CSV table of C-alpha atoms in Angstrom, one decimal:
chain,number,residue,atom,x,y,z
A,456,MET,CA,-13.5,-4.1,5.5
A,457,ALA,CA,-10.2,-2.2,6.3
A,458,ARG,CA,-7.5,-4.9,6.4
A,459,LYS,CA,-4.8,-4.2,8.9
A,460,PHE,CA,-1.4,-5.1,8.0
A,461,PHE,CA,-2.0,-5.1,3.8
A,462,GLY,CA,-1.5,-2.0,2.0
A,463,THR,CA,-1.6,-1.7,-2.1
A,464,ASP,CA,1.9,-3.0,-2.1
A,465,GLY,CA,2.1,-5.5,0.8
A,466,ILE,CA,2.6,-4.8,4.2
A,467,ARG,CA,5.5,-1.8,4.9
A,468,GLY,CA,6.0,1.0,7.9
A,469,ARG,CA,8.6,1.3,10.4
A,470,ALA,CA,11.2,-1.5,11.0
A,471,ASN,CA,10.6,-2.7,15.0
A,472,GLY,CA,7.7,0.1,14.7
A,473,ILE,CA,4.9,-1.8,12.3
A,474,ILE,CA,7.6,-3.9,10.7
A,475,THR,CA,8.4,-6.5,13.8
A,476,PRO,CA,10.6,-9.4,13.7
A,477,GLU,CA,7.2,-11.1,15.7
A,478,LEU,CA,5.3,-9.4,12.6
A,479,ALA,CA,7.7,-10.8,10.2
A,480,LEU,CA,7.8,-14.7,11.9
A,481,ARG,CA,4.0,-14.6,12.2
A,482,VAL,CA,4.0,-13.7,8.2
A,483,GLY,CA,6.1,-16.4,7.5
A,484,MET,CA,4.0,-19.0,9.3
A,485,ALA,CA,0.5,-18.1,8.1
A,486,ALA,CA,1.6,-17.8,4.6
A,487,GLY,CA,3.5,-20.6,4.2
A,488,LEU,CA,0.8,-22.6,5.5
A,489,ILE,CA,-1.7,-20.7,2.6
A,490,PHE,CA,0.7,-21.9,0.3
A,491,HIS,CA,1.1,-25.3,1.7
A,492,ARG,CA,-0.6,-27.1,-0.8
A,493,GLY,CA,0.0,-30.5,-1.9
A,494,ASP,CA,2.7,-33.5,-0.7
A,495,HIS,CA,5.6,-31.9,-2.3
A,496,ARG,CA,8.5,-30.4,-0.7
A,497,HIS,CA,7.5,-26.8,-0.5
A,498,ARG,CA,9.9,-24.1,-0.8
A,499,VAL,CA,9.9,-20.3,-0.8
A,500,VAL,CA,12.1,-17.4,-2.1
A,501,ILE,CA,13.2,-14.6,-0.2
A,502,GLY,CA,15.2,-11.5,-1.8
A,503,LYS,CA,15.7,-8.1,0.5
A,504,ASP,CA,16.2,-4.6,-1.1
A,505,THR,CA,20.1,-3.0,0.6
A,506,ARG,CA,18.4,-1.9,4.3
A,507,LEU,CA,20.2,-2.9,7.2
A,508,SER,CA,16.7,-4.3,8.9
A,509,GLY,CA,16.5,-6.5,5.8
A,510,TYR,CA,18.8,-9.3,8.2
A,511,MET,CA,16.4,-9.5,11.4
A,512,ILE,CA,13.2,-9.5,9.3
A,513,GLU,CA,14.5,-12.0,6.9
A,514,ASN,CA,16.0,-14.4,9.6
A,515,ALA,CA,12.3,-14.0,11.0
A,516,LEU,CA,10.8,-14.7,7.5
A,517,VAL,CA,12.9,-17.9,7.8
A,518,ALA,CA,12.4,-19.2,11.4
A,519,GLY,CA,8.2,-18.7,10.4
A,520,PHE,CA,8.4,-20.9,7.3
A,521,THR,CA,11.0,-23.1,8.2
A,522,SER,CA,8.7,-23.6,11.2
A,523,VAL,CA,5.2,-24.9,9.0
A,524,GLY,CA,7.9,-27.2,7.3
A,525,MET,CA,9.2,-24.8,4.0
A,526,ASP,CA,12.4,-24.8,2.8
A,527,VAL,CA,13.7,-21.3,2.2
A,528,LEU,CA,16.3,-20.3,-0.9
A,529,LEU,CA,18.0,-16.5,0.1
A,530,LEU,CA,19.0,-14.2,-2.6
A,531,GLY,CA,20.2,-12.1,-0.7
A,532,PRO,CA,19.7,-8.4,-1.9
A,533,MET,CA,17.7,-8.5,-5.3
A,534,PRO,CA,15.5,-5.9,-7.3
A,535,THR,CA,12.2,-7.1,-6.7
A,536,PRO,CA,10.7,-8.5,-10.1
A,537,ALA,CA,14.0,-10.7,-10.0
A,538,VAL,CA,12.4,-12.9,-6.9
A,539,ALA,CA,9.2,-12.8,-9.5
A,540,MET,CA,11.0,-13.4,-12.0
A,541,LEU,CA,13.2,-16.6,-9.7
A,542,THR,CA,9.8,-17.5,-7.8
A,543,HIS,CA,8.5,-18.6,-11.2
A,544,SER,CA,11.1,-19.9,-12.7
A,545,MET,CA,13.1,-22.4,-9.9
A,546,ARG,CA,9.1,-23.9,-9.0
A,547,ALA,CA,8.8,-22.4,-5.6
A,548,ASP,CA,5.8,-21.8,-4.2
A,549,LEU,CA,5.7,-18.0,-2.6
A,550,GLY,CA,8.4,-15.8,-3.0
A,551,VAL,CA,9.1,-12.7,-0.8
A,552,MET,CA,10.9,-9.4,-0.9
A,553,ILE,CA,11.7,-7.2,1.7
A,554,SER,CA,11.5,-3.7,1.3
A,555,ALA,CA,10.3,-0.9,1.5
A,556,SER,CA,11.3,-0.1,-2.1
A,557,HIS,CA,11.9,4.2,-2.4
A,558,ASN,CA,10.6,4.8,1.2
A,559,PRO,CA,14.0,6.0,3.5
A,560,PHE,CA,15.7,3.2,4.8
A,561,ASP,CA,14.0,3.4,8.6
A,562,ASP,CA,11.2,1.3,6.8
A,563,ASN,CA,10.9,-1.3,5.5
A,564,GLY,CA,8.3,-3.8,3.7
A,565,ILE,CA,7.3,-7.7,3.0
A,566,LYS,CA,6.1,-8.4,-0.6
A,567,LEU,CA,4.7,-11.6,-1.0
A,568,PHE,CA,4.2,-13.5,-4.8
A,569,GLY,CA,2.4,-16.4,-5.3
A,570,PRO,CA,4.2,-19.3,-7.7
A,571,ASP,CA,3.0,-17.6,-10.7
A,572,GLY,CA,5.2,-14.7,-9.8
A,573,TYR,CA,2.2,-12.2,-9.4
A,574,LYS,CA,2.1,-10.4,-6.3
A,575,LEU,CA,-0.8,-12.1,-4.4
A,576,SER,CA,-4.9,-10.8,-4.6
A,577,ASP,CA,-7.1,-9.5,-1.2
A,578,ALA,CA,-8.1,-12.4,-1.1
A,579,ILE,CA,-5.3,-14.3,-0.3
A,580,GLU,CA,-4.0,-11.3,1.8
A,581,SER,CA,-7.0,-11.1,3.7
A,582,GLN,CA,-6.7,-15.2,4.4
A,583,ILE,CA,-3.1,-14.7,5.5
A,584,GLU,CA,-4.2,-11.8,7.7
A,585,ASP,CA,-6.5,-13.3,9.7
A,586,LEU,CA,-3.9,-16.3,10.0
A,587,ILE,CA,-1.6,-14.0,11.2
A,588,THR,CA,-3.8,-12.6,14.3
A,589,GLY,CA,-5.5,-16.5,14.7
A,590,ASP,CA,-3.7,-19.1,16.8
A,591,MET,CA,-1.1,-21.2,14.9
A,592,SER,CA,0.7,-23.1,17.4
A,593,THR,CA,-1.7,-26.5,16.8
A,594,ARG,CA,-0.3,-26.6,13.0
A,595,LEU,CA,3.4,-26.5,13.8
A,596,ALA,CA,5.5,-28.9,12.0
A,597,GLN,CA,6.6,-31.9,13.4
A,598,PRO,CA,10.2,-31.8,14.2
A,599,ALA,CA,11.3,-34.1,11.1
A,600,THR,CA,8.6,-31.9,8.8
A,601,MET,CA,10.2,-28.6,9.4
A,602,GLY,CA,12.7,-27.0,6.5
A,603,ARG,CA,15.6,-26.1,5.7
A,604,ALA,CA,16.6,-22.4,4.4
A,605,LYS,CA,20.0,-21.6,2.5
A,606,ARG,CA,21.4,-18.8,0.3
A,607,LEU,CA,21.7,-19.3,-3.3
A,608,GLU,CA,24.8,-18.5,-5.7
A,609,GLY,CA,24.4,-17.7,-9.0
A,610,VAL,CA,21.0,-15.7,-8.7
A,611,HIS,CA,22.3,-12.5,-10.3
A,612,ALA,CA,24.0,-13.5,-13.3
A,613,ARG,CA,20.6,-15.8,-13.6
A,614,TYR,CA,18.8,-12.5,-13.4
A,615,ILE,CA,21.0,-10.3,-16.3
A,616,GLU,CA,20.6,-13.1,-18.2
A,617,PHE,CA,16.9,-12.8,-18.1
A,618,ALA,CA,17.1,-8.5,-18.1
A,619,LYS,CA,19.4,-9.2,-21.3
A,620,ARG,CA,16.7,-11.6,-23.5
A,621,THR,CA,14.1,-9.2,-23.6
A,622,LEU,CA,15.8,-7.7,-25.9
A,623,PRO,CA,16.5,-9.0,-29.7
A,624,ARG,CA,18.7,-11.0,-30.3
A,625,ASN,CA,22.6,-9.2,-30.4
A,626,GLN,CA,21.8,-5.6,-29.6
A,627,SER,CA,24.3,-4.1,-28.7
A,628,PHE,CA,24.7,-0.6,-27.2
A,629,GLU,CA,28.5,0.1,-28.0
A,630,GLY,CA,29.6,3.6,-27.8
A,631,MET,CA,26.2,4.4,-25.2
A,632,ARG,CA,27.9,6.2,-22.5
A,633,VAL,CA,25.4,5.4,-19.5
A,634,VAL,CA,24.9,6.9,-15.9
A,635,VAL,CA,22.9,4.7,-13.8
A,636,ASP,CA,21.7,5.2,-10.2
A,637,CYS,CA,20.9,1.9,-8.1
A,638,ALA,CA,19.9,4.6,-5.4
A,639,HIS,CA,22.3,2.3,-3.3
A,640,GLY,CA,19.5,-0.6,-2.9
A,641,ALA,CA,19.1,-4.0,-4.2
A,642,ALA,CA,20.2,-3.3,-8.2
A,643,TYR,CA,23.7,-2.1,-7.4
A,644,ARG,CA,25.1,-5.1,-8.6
A,645,VAL,CA,23.0,-6.4,-11.4
A,646,ALA,CA,21.9,-3.1,-13.4
A,647,PRO,CA,25.6,-1.7,-13.5
A,648,GLU,CA,26.9,-6.0,-14.5
A,649,ALA,CA,24.1,-6.3,-17.1
A,650,LEU,CA,24.7,-2.5,-19.1
A,651,TRP,CA,27.9,-3.1,-19.2
A,652,GLU,CA,27.7,-7.1,-20.9
A,653,LEU,CA,25.6,-4.8,-23.5
A,654,GLY,CA,28.0,-2.9,-24.5
A,655,CYS,CA,27.7,0.2,-22.7
A,656,GLU,CA,30.7,2.8,-21.2
A,657,VAL,CA,28.6,2.2,-17.7
A,658,ILE,CA,29.0,5.1,-14.6
A,659,ALA,CA,27.7,4.3,-11.7
A,660,ILE,CA,26.6,5.9,-8.9
A,661,GLY,CA,24.3,5.1,-5.7
A,662,ASP,CA,25.9,1.6,-6.4
A,663,LYS,CA,28.0,1.7,-2.2
A,664,PRO,CA,24.9,0.9,-0.1
A,665,ASP,CA,25.8,1.1,3.5
A,666,GLY,CA,22.5,-0.2,5.6
A,667,PHE,CA,22.0,3.4,5.6
A,668,ASN,CA,21.7,5.2,2.4
A,669,ILE,CA,19.0,3.5,0.8
A,670,ASN,CA,17.3,6.4,-1.1
A,671,ARG,CA,19.3,9.2,0.3
A,672,GLU,CA,19.5,12.0,-1.9
A,673,VAL,CA,19.8,9.5,-5.5
A,674,GLY,CA,17.8,7.3,-7.4
A,675,SER,CA,14.8,7.7,-8.4
A,676,THR,CA,12.7,9.8,-6.0
A,677,ALA,CA,16.0,12.1,-6.2
A,678,PRO,CA,17.6,12.2,-9.7
A,679,GLU,CA,19.0,15.3,-9.1
A,680,ALA,CA,22.5,13.7,-8.4
A,681,LEU,CA,22.0,11.8,-12.0
A,682,ALA,CA,21.0,14.4,-13.6
A,683,ALA,CA,24.4,16.2,-12.6
A,684,LYS,CA,26.4,13.7,-13.4
A,685,VAL,CA,25.3,13.0,-16.5
A,686,ARG,CA,26.1,16.4,-17.9
A,687,GLU,CA,29.5,16.6,-15.9
A,688,VAL,CA,30.3,13.1,-18.0
A,689,ARG,CA,28.6,14.1,-21.3
A,690,ALA,CA,26.4,11.3,-20.7
A,691,ASP,CA,24.2,10.2,-23.6
A,692,ILE,CA,21.1,8.9,-21.2
A,693,GLY,CA,21.2,8.1,-16.7
A,694,ILE,CA,18.9,5.9,-15.8
A,695,ALA,CA,17.2,6.4,-12.3
A,696,LEU,CA,15.9,3.0,-10.7
A,697,ASP,CA,14.1,3.4,-7.0
A,698,GLY,CA,15.3,1.3,-3.4
A,699,ASP,CA,14.4,-2.4,-5.0
A,700,ALA,CA,14.9,-1.0,-8.8
A,701,ASP,CA,11.4,-2.1,-9.8
A,702,ARG,CA,10.4,1.3,-11.3
A,703,VAL,CA,12.5,3.7,-13.5
A,704,LEU,CA,13.0,7.3,-14.6
A,705,ILE,CA,15.2,8.2,-17.5
A,706,VAL,CA,17.8,11.7,-17.3
A,707,ASP,CA,18.4,12.5,-21.0
A,708,GLU,CA,21.8,13.8,-22.5
A,709,LYS,CA,21.2,17.2,-21.2
A,710,GLY,CA,20.1,16.6,-17.6
A,711,HIS,CA,16.7,16.6,-18.2
A,712,LEU,CA,14.1,14.3,-16.3
A,713,VAL,CA,11.7,12.0,-18.4
A,714,ASP,CA,8.6,9.9,-16.1
A,715,GLY,CA,7.1,7.2,-16.5
A,716,ASP,CA,4.1,8.7,-18.7
A,717,GLN,CA,7.2,9.9,-21.7
A,718,LEU,CA,8.7,6.9,-21.0
A,719,MET,CA,4.9,4.6,-21.7
A,720,ALA,CA,4.7,6.3,-24.9
A,721,VAL,CA,8.1,5.6,-25.7
A,722,VAL,CA,7.2,1.5,-25.3
A,723,ALA,CA,4.1,2.1,-27.2
A,724,GLU,CA,4.8,3.6,-30.1
A,725,SER,CA,8.0,0.6,-30.0
A,726,PHE,CA,5.9,-2.2,-29.7
A,727,LYS,CA,3.9,-0.5,-32.1
A,728,GLU,CA,5.9,-0.3,-35.0
A,729,ASP,CA,6.7,-3.7,-34.3
A,730,GLY,CA,3.2,-5.4,-33.9
A,731,ARG,CA,4.2,-6.4,-30.2
A,732,LEU,CA,1.2,-4.7,-28.4
A,733,SER,CA,-1.3,-7.1,-27.6
A,734,ARG,CA,-3.9,-4.3,-28.1
A,735,ASP,CA,-4.6,-1.1,-29.4
A,736,GLY,CA,-3.7,0.8,-26.2
A,737,ILE,CA,-1.7,0.7,-22.8
A,738,VAL,CA,-2.9,1.0,-19.0
A,739,ALA,CA,-2.2,3.4,-16.8
A,740,THR,CA,-3.2,5.5,-13.4
A,741,VAL,CA,-5.4,8.2,-12.6
A,742,MET,CA,-2.1,9.7,-12.4
A,743,SER,CA,-1.0,10.0,-15.3
A,744,ASN,CA,-0.9,13.2,-17.9
A,745,LEU,CA,-3.5,14.0,-19.9
A,746,GLY,CA,-1.1,15.1,-22.5
A,747,LEU,CA,-0.3,11.1,-22.5
A,748,GLU,CA,-3.6,10.6,-23.4
A,749,ARG,CA,-4.1,12.7,-26.4
A,750,HIS,CA,-0.9,11.6,-27.7
A,751,LEU,CA,-2.2,8.2,-28.2
A,752,ALA,CA,-4.9,8.7,-29.6
A,753,GLY,CA,-3.2,11.0,-31.9
A,754,LEU,CA,-1.6,6.9,-32.5
A,755,GLY,CA,-4.7,5.4,-33.2
A,756,LEU,CA,-3.9,4.2,-29.4
A,757,THR,CA,-6.3,4.4,-26.2
A,758,LEU,CA,-5.4,4.6,-22.1
A,759,ALA,CA,-7.4,3.1,-19.8
A,760,ARG,CA,-7.2,4.4,-16.4
A,761,THR,CA,-6.7,2.1,-13.0
A,762,PRO,CA,-6.9,3.7,-9.5
A,763,VAL,CA,-3.3,4.3,-8.1
A,764,GLY,CA,-1.0,1.5,-8.0
A,765,ASP,CA,0.6,-1.2,-9.7
A,766,ARG,CA,-1.1,-3.8,-8.4
A,767,TYR,CA,-3.9,-2.5,-10.2
A,768,VAL,CA,-2.2,-1.2,-13.4
A,769,LEU,CA,-1.1,-5.4,-14.0
A,770,GLU,CA,-4.7,-6.4,-12.4
A,771,HIS,CA,-6.6,-4.7,-15.9
A,772,MET,CA,-3.8,-4.9,-17.8
A,773,ARG,CA,-4.4,-8.9,-17.4
A,774,ALA,CA,-8.0,-9.2,-17.5
A,775,ASN,CA,-8.3,-7.5,-21.0
A,776,GLY,CA,-5.1,-8.8,-22.2
A,777,PHE,CA,-2.5,-5.7,-22.7
A,778,ASN,CA,0.5,-6.3,-22.5
A,779,VAL,CA,2.3,-2.2,-21.7
A,780,GLY,CA,1.2,-0.3,-18.1
A,781,GLY,CA,2.5,1.5,-15.8
A,782,GLU,CA,2.7,5.0,-13.2
A,783,GLN,CA,3.5,8.6,-13.8
A,784,SER,CA,6.3,7.4,-11.5
A,785,GLY,CA,8.3,5.1,-13.0
A,786,HIS,CA,6.6,1.4,-12.6
A,787,ILE,CA,5.9,-0.1,-16.4
A,788,ILE,CA,5.7,-3.4,-16.5
A,789,LEU,CA,5.5,-4.8,-20.2
A,790,SER,CA,3.7,-8.4,-19.2
A,791,ASP,CA,5.4,-10.0,-22.0
A,792,TYR,CA,8.1,-10.0,-20.0
A,793,SER,CA,8.0,-9.8,-16.4
A,794,THR,CA,4.7,-10.1,-14.2
A,795,THR,CA,6.2,-6.6,-12.4
A,796,GLY,CA,7.6,-3.2,-12.6
A,797,ASP,CA,11.2,-4.1,-13.4
A,798,GLY,CA,12.8,-0.6,-14.1
A,799,LEU,CA,16.4,-2.8,-15.6
A,800,VAL,CA,14.1,-4.3,-18.5
A,801,ALA,CA,12.2,-1.0,-18.8
A,802,ALA,CA,16.0,1.2,-19.3
A,803,LEU,CA,16.3,-1.5,-22.1
A,804,GLN,CA,13.5,-0.8,-24.1
A,805,VAL,CA,14.1,2.4,-23.7
A,806,LEU,CA,17.9,2.1,-24.4
A,807,ALA,CA,17.2,-0.4,-28.1
A,808,MET,CA,14.5,2.7,-29.1
A,809,VAL,CA,17.5,5.3,-28.9
A,810,VAL,CA,19.7,2.8,-30.7
A,811,ARG,CA,17.2,2.4,-33.6
A,812,ARG,CA,16.0,5.8,-33.9
A,813,GLN,CA,19.7,7.1,-33.5
A,814,ARG,CA,18.3,10.5,-32.1
A,815,PRO,CA,19.9,11.6,-29.0
A,816,VAL,CA,17.5,10.5,-26.0
A,817,SER,CA,16.3,14.5,-25.6
A,818,GLU,CA,14.4,13.5,-29.3
A,819,VAL,CA,13.7,10.0,-28.8
A,820,CYS,CA,11.9,10.3,-25.3
A,821,HIS,CA,9.8,13.7,-25.6
A,822,ARG,CA,6.8,12.2,-27.0
A,823,PHE,CA,4.4,14.8,-26.2
A,824,ASP,CA,4.2,18.1,-23.7
A,825,PRO,CA,2.6,17.4,-20.8
A,826,LEU,CA,-0.6,19.5,-19.6
A,827,PRO,CA,0.3,21.8,-16.3
A,828,GLN,CA,0.5,18.7,-13.8
A,829,ILE,CA,0.4,19.8,-10.0
A,830,LEU,CA,1.2,17.3,-6.6
A,831,LYS,CA,1.2,18.2,-3.0
A,832,ASN,CA,1.2,16.0,-0.4
A,833,VAL,CA,0.0,17.0,2.7
A,834,ARG,CA,1.4,14.7,5.7
A,835,TYR,CA,-0.9,14.1,8.5
A,836,LYS,CA,-1.2,12.0,12.5
A,837,LYS,CA,-4.2,10.4,13.0
A,838,GLY,CA,-7.8,11.0,11.4
A,839,ARG,CA,-9.5,10.8,8.4
A,840,PRO,CA,-8.8,14.3,7.0
A,841,LEU,CA,-10.9,13.9,4.0
A,842,GLU,CA,-14.2,13.1,5.5
A,843,ASP,CA,-13.9,16.7,7.3
A,844,ASP,CA,-16.3,19.1,6.4
A,845,SER,CA,-14.8,22.0,5.6
A,846,VAL,CA,-12.5,19.5,3.1
A,847,ILE,CA,-15.3,18.6,0.7
A,848,LYS,CA,-16.1,21.8,1.0
A,849,ALA,CA,-12.9,23.2,-0.1
A,850,ILE,CA,-13.3,20.2,-3.2
A,851,ALA,CA,-15.9,20.9,-4.6
A,852,ALA,CA,-15.3,24.2,-4.6
A,853,ALA,CA,-12.4,23.8,-6.7
A,854,GLU,CA,-13.8,21.1,-8.9
A,855,LEU,CA,-16.2,23.7,-9.7
A,856,LYS,CA,-13.7,26.4,-10.8
A,857,LEU,CA,-12.0,23.8,-12.9
A,858,ASN,CA,-14.9,23.2,-14.1
A,859,SER,CA,-14.2,20.9,-17.8
A,860,HIS,CA,-10.8,23.0,-17.9
A,861,GLY,CA,-9.1,20.2,-16.2
A,862,ARG,CA,-9.5,17.0,-13.2
A,863,LEU,CA,-8.6,17.0,-9.9
A,864,LEU,CA,-7.6,14.3,-7.6
A,865,ILE,CA,-7.2,13.8,-4.0
A,866,ARG,CA,-6.5,10.5,-2.4
A,867,PRO,CA,-4.9,9.2,0.4
A,868,SER,CA,-1.2,7.1,-0.2
A,869,GLY,CA,-1.4,3.3,0.6
A,870,THR,CA,2.2,3.1,2.2
A,871,GLU,CA,2.6,6.1,3.8
A,872,PRO,CA,0.3,8.9,6.5
A,873,VAL,CA,0.0,11.2,3.5
A,874,ILE,CA,-3.5,12.9,1.7
A,875,ARG,CA,-2.2,13.6,-2.1
A,876,VAL,CA,-3.4,16.3,-3.5
A,877,MET,CA,-3.3,16.5,-7.4
A,878,GLY,CA,-4.5,19.9,-10.8
A,879,GLU,CA,-4.2,19.2,-14.1
A,880,GLY,CA,-5.9,21.5,-17.0
A,881,ASP,CA,-4.5,23.6,-19.8
A,882,ASP,CA,-4.0,26.8,-17.1
A,883,ARG,CA,-1.2,26.5,-15.2
A,884,ASP,CA,-2.4,29.5,-12.3
A,885,LEU,CA,-6.1,28.0,-12.4
A,886,VAL,CA,-4.5,24.1,-11.8
A,887,GLU,CA,-2.1,26.1,-9.4
A,888,ALA,CA,-4.3,28.5,-6.9
A,889,VAL,CA,-7.2,25.3,-6.6
A,890,VAL,CA,-4.5,23.1,-5.5
A,891,ASN,CA,-3.5,25.1,-3.2
A,892,ASP,CA,-6.9,26.1,-1.8
A,893,VAL,CA,-7.6,22.0,-1.3
A,894,VAL,CA,-3.9,21.6,0.2
A,895,GLU,CA,-4.4,24.6,2.9
A,896,ALA,CA,-8.4,22.8,3.6
A,897,VAL,CA,-6.7,19.1,3.8
A,898,GLY,CA,-3.5,20.8,6.4
A,899,LEU,CA,-5.5,22.5,8.5
A,900,ALA,CA,-7.9,19.8,9.1
A,901,ALA,CA,-5.2,17.3,9.8
A,902,ALA,CA,-3.8,20.0,12.1
């Protein structure tokens, strides 16, 4: 059954449109009730990115949680993986991240983490939805048992130390000139500080959030500014985070972009060399390039594929004992360290590999030649374009043209009203032709 509020990555939508104070209040109440287990004093940690609407949502959540007897610890602007880590480290009953990740500033979202630091299961999210739409007035705390709220100090240093401890003891990046693009988002303080403490010469961009500029022409979804800066200052590497810093892309010393597929290959090789791979393979999504799969096969490693969404990657990793996984978009999950994608930690692993190899990033991070892959998005306002007869016929015709020379993937986004059409194969002209055919059909059906 379709869910009303939760998508593939929490609740997300336009601030004061979908994400209203009333909804945030009820999410706090409902999640607080679901995770009120036992007689101990319950508490929740709340972090956020730098969107203006974060203030509104934060306060509404605080009201919701305290009204059902949960104490609230406010972290302020912090990366999503930091919230997940601190939830578990501080023995909180629940963690909340207020963020819409890579979306524009006028969107926002609410991500929930259980006491183990992992995102909630579909089943628990469904329980929360049932409470959100129900009557919770009889389950409010008594006046003497309401929760308290306070803002925590020192959490940035705590996360920086955590990130540094994922590296070998005495690891130094002395002599490395690094440009880090913080997307005017949640990592604008912690990422430059962590890199500087490890010995880097740090040039930071996207580190001046004003409530409106998160992800605007910066970050992993707009790496052009980073590439230009890397070339300008002749940096060794560029690191692009997104708004909540759970994903990362790299720019090499020539200003060329390195995507998540190449980064997963780098990490997989590094872990294999050190005997740290828990399984002979990694986990990625259906979007990852066939070139990655072929490259890993040449190393004796497998590539398990999941539906799109880092939560599905992580679920497969946990169920099958993998410790490396991720997405082409830059979610890199290293489960030995984190319970979710962590852009900073992944970047540090790549930097360590560059220092070990003593070769330029353009060599270290180019592990394979990707097959031509074309992805186009079609935005729609309402309805279900993929169920239109003309679209179904166009997809069937496109698959017939590709035959065994490639693959076609069409799916609705889990976070916005967009149909994503991806084609991949050895013949770029053929791939582009079939993708355009499907995009045209979807566009007409969505008009």
